[in-house]
């Protein structure tokens, strides 16, 4: 019988989808803005920790403790220097770092799960690219313009051009965020792929997707 492809872990799917959800779908609680990806991490973080604690084949290791201490240090340092605003910002940074790390730590455990996660990631990047491409070519930020009319929330955007093309936002808060999402996994896709043809296809896809944001930082990430 042919071997079936392993399924993508559901928490990974949820996080990828949440990154593609625009900021207009944020939830506001007591004056705090919780964009979709933070909501997903808030939900999944305790589940991932519980899975590591109770699963017989997993356990909290020394490097996990160090990462938790890093998160606490981030939260404390920003709070000490900037008060309540610093606690909010530091807490957001700590949640995104710890949440993403522990979800991967708990749910991406095998080579097959990693490859399934990579397939889902490249699909998410292609989806982001297809949304961004019309903005780059036609000079209008379609997603945020449309959602402003639907939700009434005005996300600050600006039409910026470089090389005669418009910097695309896609569903992200800023072209830098869009470009970073597309560029961040290039090294993983390059070195985890054994076939030279697939390696070049993946690299070309990520590079083209990143270019649509016309942002130097993500391009340097590719370099």
mmCIF file of C-alpha atoms in Angstrom:
data_model
loop_
_atom_site.group_PDB
_atom_site.id
_atom_site.type_symbol
_atom_site.label_atom_id
_atom_site.label_comp_id
_atom_site.label_asym_id
_atom_site.label_seq_id
_atom_site.Cartn_x
_atom_site.Cartn_y
_atom_site.Cartn_z
ATOM 1 C CA UNK A 1 0.000 0.000 0.000
ATOM 2 C CA UNK A 2 1.309 3.503 -0.783
ATOM 3 C CA UNK A 3 2.363 5.475 2.227
ATOM 4 C CA UNK A 4 -0.051 8.259 3.114
ATOM 5 C CA UNK A 5 1.289 11.694 3.832
ATOM 6 C CA UNK A 6 1.232 12.616 7.528
ATOM 7 C CA UNK A 7 -1.316 15.197 8.542
ATOM 8 C CA UNK A 8 -0.279 18.666 9.597
ATOM 9 C CA UNK A 9 -0.693 19.081 13.373
ATOM 10 C CA UNK A 10 -3.904 21.028 13.973
ATOM 11 C CA UNK A 11 -2.228 23.644 16.248
ATOM 12 C CA UNK A 12 0.225 24.428 13.433
ATOM 13 C CA UNK A 13 -2.660 24.943 11.009
ATOM 14 C CA UNK A 14 -4.376 27.234 13.505
ATOM 15 C CA UNK A 15 -1.274 29.384 13.949
ATOM 16 C CA UNK A 16 -0.618 29.657 10.200
ATOM 17 C CA UNK A 17 -4.227 30.667 9.565
ATOM 18 C CA UNK A 18 -4.070 33.192 12.406
ATOM 19 C CA UNK A 19 -1.004 34.833 10.855
ATOM 20 C CA UNK A 20 -2.918 35.250 7.608
ATOM 21 C CA UNK A 21 -5.899 36.829 9.388
ATOM 22 C CA UNK A 22 -5.733 40.639 9.136
ATOM 23 C CA UNK A 23 -5.554 42.913 12.146
ATOM 24 C CA UNK A 24 -9.141 44.056 11.569
ATOM 25 C CA UNK A 25 -10.194 40.764 13.159
ATOM 26 C CA UNK A 26 -8.487 41.668 16.454
ATOM 27 C CA UNK A 27 -10.266 41.250 19.777
ATOM 28 C CA UNK A 28 -10.222 44.096 22.303
ATOM 29 C CA UNK A 29 -10.253 43.216 26.013
ATOM 30 C CA UNK A 30 -9.907 45.924 28.681
ATOM 31 C CA UNK A 31 -8.179 48.231 26.230
ATOM 32 C CA UNK A 32 -5.764 45.548 25.008
ATOM 33 C CA UNK A 33 -5.690 44.675 21.325
ATOM 34 C CA UNK A 34 -5.309 40.955 20.698
ATOM 35 C CA UNK A 35 -4.689 40.244 17.006
ATOM 36 C CA UNK A 36 -5.604 36.776 15.716
ATOM 37 C CA UNK A 37 -2.139 35.251 16.081
ATOM 38 C CA UNK A 38 -1.901 36.294 19.733
ATOM 39 C CA UNK A 39 -5.346 34.868 20.411
ATOM 40 C CA UNK A 40 -4.215 31.580 18.869
ATOM 41 C CA UNK A 41 -1.038 31.553 20.960
ATOM 42 C CA UNK A 42 -2.971 32.379 24.147
ATOM 43 C CA UNK A 43 -5.188 29.381 23.459
ATOM 44 C CA UNK A 44 -2.441 26.956 22.474
ATOM 45 C CA UNK A 45 0.341 27.923 24.895
ATOM 46 C CA UNK A 46 -1.172 26.279 28.019
ATOM 47 C CA UNK A 47 -2.226 23.260 25.950
ATOM 48 C CA UNK A 48 1.335 22.816 24.693
ATOM 49 C CA UNK A 49 2.770 23.122 28.210
ATOM 50 C CA UNK A 50 0.254 20.584 29.534
ATOM 51 C CA UNK A 51 1.140 18.191 26.713
ATOM 52 C CA UNK A 52 4.836 18.412 27.563
ATOM 53 C CA UNK A 53 4.133 17.822 31.256
ATOM 54 C CA UNK A 54 1.732 14.875 31.031
ATOM 55 C CA UNK A 55 2.965 12.994 27.931
ATOM 56 C CA UNK A 56 5.124 9.990 28.890
ATOM 57 C CA UNK A 57 7.441 10.473 25.910
ATOM 58 C CA UNK A 58 8.004 14.185 26.531
ATOM 59 C CA UNK A 59 9.205 16.281 29.426
ATOM 60 C CA UNK A 60 10.358 19.774 30.240
ATOM 61 C CA UNK A 61 14.093 20.015 29.595
ATOM 62 C CA UNK A 62 16.767 22.454 30.717
ATOM 63 C CA UNK A 63 16.628 24.452 27.487
ATOM 64 C CA UNK A 64 12.865 24.832 27.949
ATOM 65 C CA UNK A 65 13.485 26.397 31.349
ATOM 66 C CA UNK A 66 16.018 28.786 29.831
ATOM 67 C CA UNK A 67 13.482 29.853 27.216
ATOM 68 C CA UNK A 68 10.860 30.456 29.899
ATOM 69 C CA UNK A 69 13.361 32.558 31.837
ATOM 70 C CA UNK A 70 14.030 34.550 28.660
ATOM 71 C CA UNK A 71 10.311 35.273 28.366
ATOM 72 C CA UNK A 72 10.086 36.371 31.993
ATOM 73 C CA UNK A 73 13.168 38.550 31.560
ATOM 74 C CA UNK A 74 11.649 40.212 28.482
ATOM 75 C CA UNK A 75 8.424 40.901 30.361
ATOM 76 C CA UNK A 76 10.250 42.275 33.410
ATOM 77 C CA UNK A 77 12.772 44.466 31.598
ATOM 78 C CA UNK A 78 10.181 46.278 29.480
ATOM 79 C CA UNK A 79 7.930 46.697 32.489
ATOM 80 C CA UNK A 80 10.749 48.103 34.619
ATOM 81 C CA UNK A 81 11.704 50.703 32.024
ATOM 82 C CA UNK A 82 8.274 51.660 30.644
ATOM 83 C CA UNK A 83 5.728 50.829 33.333
ATOM 84 C CA UNK A 84 2.307 49.561 32.308
ATOM 85 C CA UNK A 85 2.928 50.152 28.606
ATOM 86 C CA UNK A 86 6.162 48.195 28.903
ATOM 87 C CA UNK A 87 4.404 45.275 30.579
ATOM 88 C CA UNK A 88 1.940 45.147 27.681
ATOM 89 C CA UNK A 89 4.663 45.296 25.035
ATOM 90 C CA UNK A 90 7.016 42.929 26.869
ATOM 91 C CA UNK A 91 4.174 40.535 27.532
ATOM 92 C CA UNK A 92 3.285 40.501 23.841
ATOM 93 C CA UNK A 93 6.880 39.732 22.883
ATOM 94 C CA UNK A 94 7.143 37.002 25.520
ATOM 95 C CA UNK A 95 3.851 35.413 24.453
ATOM 96 C CA UNK A 96 4.838 35.322 20.791
ATOM 97 C CA UNK A 97 8.272 33.857 21.548
ATOM 98 C CA UNK A 98 7.189 31.312 24.158
ATOM 99 C CA UNK A 99 3.918 30.424 22.462
ATOM 100 C CA UNK A 100 5.453 29.723 19.073
ATOM 101 C CA UNK A 101 8.349 27.811 20.607
ATOM 102 C CA UNK A 102 6.275 25.531 22.845
ATOM 103 C CA UNK A 103 3.617 24.799 20.230
ATOM 104 C CA UNK A 104 6.372 23.593 17.897
ATOM 105 C CA UNK A 105 8.088 21.785 20.773
ATOM 106 C CA UNK A 106 4.919 19.915 21.758
ATOM 107 C CA UNK A 107 3.304 19.155 18.408
ATOM 108 C CA UNK A 108 6.094 18.902 15.810
ATOM 109 C CA UNK A 109 7.927 15.862 17.163
ATOM 110 C CA UNK A 110 8.916 13.747 14.165
ATOM 111 C CA UNK A 111 10.507 14.227 10.769
ATOM 112 C CA UNK A 112 7.175 13.461 9.095
ATOM 113 C CA UNK A 113 5.414 16.096 11.213
ATOM 114 C CA UNK A 114 8.120 18.613 10.344
ATOM 115 C CA UNK A 115 7.774 17.941 6.622
ATOM 116 C CA UNK A 116 3.980 18.211 6.897
ATOM 117 C CA UNK A 117 4.425 21.524 8.700
ATOM 118 C CA UNK A 118 6.710 22.735 5.929
ATOM 119 C CA UNK A 119 4.125 21.814 3.282
ATOM 120 C CA UNK A 120 1.494 23.783 5.178
ATOM 121 C CA UNK A 121 3.893 26.705 5.565
ATOM 122 C CA UNK A 122 4.667 26.937 1.863
ATOM 123 C CA UNK A 123 0.933 26.885 1.101
ATOM 124 C CA UNK A 124 0.404 29.734 3.582
ATOM 125 C CA UNK A 125 3.225 31.724 1.959
ATOM 126 C CA UNK A 126 1.761 31.156 -1.505
ATOM 127 C CA UNK A 127 -1.647 32.318 -0.230
ATOM 128 C CA UNK A 128 -0.049 35.463 1.218
ATOM 129 C CA UNK A 129 1.793 36.040 -2.070
ATOM 130 C CA UNK A 130 -1.381 35.747 -4.172
ATOM 131 C CA UNK A 131 -3.098 38.337 -1.972
ATOM 132 C CA UNK A 132 -0.086 40.678 -2.120
ATOM 133 C CA UNK A 133 0.619 40.435 -5.855
ATOM 134 C CA UNK A 134 -2.299 42.636 -7.053
ATOM 135 C CA UNK A 135 -1.331 45.305 -4.522
ATOM 136 C CA UNK A 136 2.230 45.439 -5.831
ATOM 137 C CA UNK A 137 1.170 45.608 -9.473
ATOM 138 C CA UNK A 138 -1.941 47.799 -9.219
ATOM 139 C CA UNK A 139 -0.898 50.241 -6.493
ATOM 140 C CA UNK A 140 -3.794 49.773 -4.075
ATOM 141 C CA UNK A 141 -3.888 48.121 -0.635
ATOM 142 C CA UNK A 142 -6.963 46.024 -1.396
ATOM 143 C CA UNK A 143 -7.295 43.925 1.776
ATOM 144 C CA UNK A 144 -7.182 46.718 4.343
ATOM 145 C CA UNK A 145 -9.265 49.036 2.151
ATOM 146 C CA UNK A 146 -11.996 46.401 1.876
ATOM 147 C CA UNK A 147 -11.966 45.474 5.561
ATOM 148 C CA UNK A 148 -12.088 49.137 6.586
ATOM 149 C CA UNK A 149 -15.383 49.418 4.749
ATOM 150 C CA UNK A 150 -16.711 46.226 6.361
ATOM 151 C CA UNK A 151 -15.488 46.620 9.955
ATOM 152 C CA UNK A 152 -15.142 50.394 10.270
ATOM 153 C CA UNK A 153 -11.642 49.959 11.748
ATOM 154 C CA UNK A 154 -9.050 52.163 10.036
ATOM 155 C CA UNK A 155 -5.663 50.459 10.003
ATOM 156 C CA UNK A 156 -2.941 53.002 9.186
ATOM 157 C CA UNK A 157 -1.540 52.277 5.738
ATOM 158 C CA UNK A 158 0.331 54.249 3.152
ATOM 159 C CA UNK A 159 1.011 53.807 -0.542
ATOM 160 C CA UNK A 160 4.793 53.518 -0.784
ATOM 161 C CA UNK A 161 6.579 52.738 -4.020
ATOM 162 C CA UNK A 162 10.030 51.367 -4.699
ATOM 163 C CA UNK A 163 11.441 50.384 -8.071
ATOM 164 C CA UNK A 164 8.201 51.659 -9.587
ATOM 165 C CA UNK A 165 6.152 49.064 -7.652
ATOM 166 C CA UNK A 166 3.908 49.383 -4.599
ATOM 167 C CA UNK A 167 4.948 47.834 -1.305
ATOM 168 C CA UNK A 168 2.347 45.157 -0.563
ATOM 169 C CA UNK A 169 0.701 44.722 2.839
ATOM 170 C CA UNK A 170 -1.407 41.685 1.985
ATOM 171 C CA UNK A 171 -3.238 40.711 5.171
ATOM 172 C CA UNK A 172 -0.384 41.934 7.388
ATOM 173 C CA UNK A 173 0.063 45.101 9.421
ATOM 174 C CA UNK A 174 3.035 46.351 7.390
ATOM 175 C CA UNK A 175 5.087 45.342 4.324
ATOM 176 C CA UNK A 176 7.953 44.406 6.666
ATOM 177 C CA UNK A 177 5.687 41.963 8.515
ATOM 178 C CA UNK A 178 4.501 40.465 5.234
ATOM 179 C CA UNK A 179 8.039 40.105 3.906
ATOM 180 C CA UNK A 180 9.348 38.596 7.125
ATOM 181 C CA UNK A 181 6.570 35.989 7.135
ATOM 182 C CA UNK A 182 7.597 34.955 3.619
ATOM 183 C CA UNK A 183 11.360 35.028 4.165
ATOM 184 C CA UNK A 184 11.871 33.563 7.625
ATOM 185 C CA UNK A 185 11.854 29.854 6.701
ATOM 186 C CA UNK A 186 14.068 29.963 3.609
ATOM 187 C CA UNK A 187 17.022 28.225 5.301
ATOM 188 C CA UNK A 188 14.792 25.442 6.619
ATOM 189 C CA UNK A 189 13.240 24.859 3.199
ATOM 190 C CA UNK A 190 16.663 24.893 1.537
ATOM 191 C CA UNK A 191 18.463 22.444 3.818
ATOM 192 C CA UNK A 192 15.549 20.095 4.572
ATOM 193 C CA UNK A 193 14.866 19.391 0.892
ATOM 194 C CA UNK A 194 16.970 16.626 -0.688
ATOM 195 C CA UNK A 195 15.926 17.190 -4.299
ATOM 196 C CA UNK A 196 17.744 20.039 -5.997
ATOM 197 C CA UNK A 197 14.744 20.883 -8.205
ATOM 198 C CA UNK A 198 12.354 21.179 -5.259
ATOM 199 C CA UNK A 199 14.930 23.192 -3.356
ATOM 200 C CA UNK A 200 15.161 25.712 -6.183
ATOM 201 C CA UNK A 201 11.373 25.893 -6.596
ATOM 202 C CA UNK A 202 10.881 26.570 -2.884
ATOM 203 C CA UNK A 203 13.664 29.156 -2.816
ATOM 204 C CA UNK A 204 12.283 30.904 -5.882
ATOM 205 C CA UNK A 205 8.759 30.955 -4.456
ATOM 206 C CA UNK A 206 9.881 32.399 -1.119
ATOM 207 C CA UNK A 207 12.124 34.945 -2.804
ATOM 208 C CA UNK A 208 9.415 36.158 -5.182
ATOM 209 C CA UNK A 209 6.854 36.333 -2.364
ATOM 210 C CA UNK A 210 9.271 38.291 -0.185
ATOM 211 C CA UNK A 211 10.103 40.711 -3.003
ATOM 212 C CA UNK A 212 6.478 41.886 -3.229
ATOM 213 C CA UNK A 213 6.878 43.670 0.115
ATOM 214 C CA UNK A 214 9.864 45.613 -1.302
ATOM 215 C CA UNK A 215 11.362 45.725 2.169
ATOM 216 C CA UNK A 216 15.102 45.595 2.763
ATOM 217 C CA UNK A 217 15.000 43.737 6.106
ATOM 218 C CA UNK A 218 13.265 40.584 4.781
ATOM 219 C CA UNK A 219 15.500 40.673 1.690
ATOM 220 C CA UNK A 220 18.524 40.725 3.996
ATOM 221 C CA UNK A 221 16.971 37.771 5.797
ATOM 222 C CA UNK A 222 17.009 35.882 2.513
ATOM 223 C CA UNK A 223 20.632 36.835 2.011
#
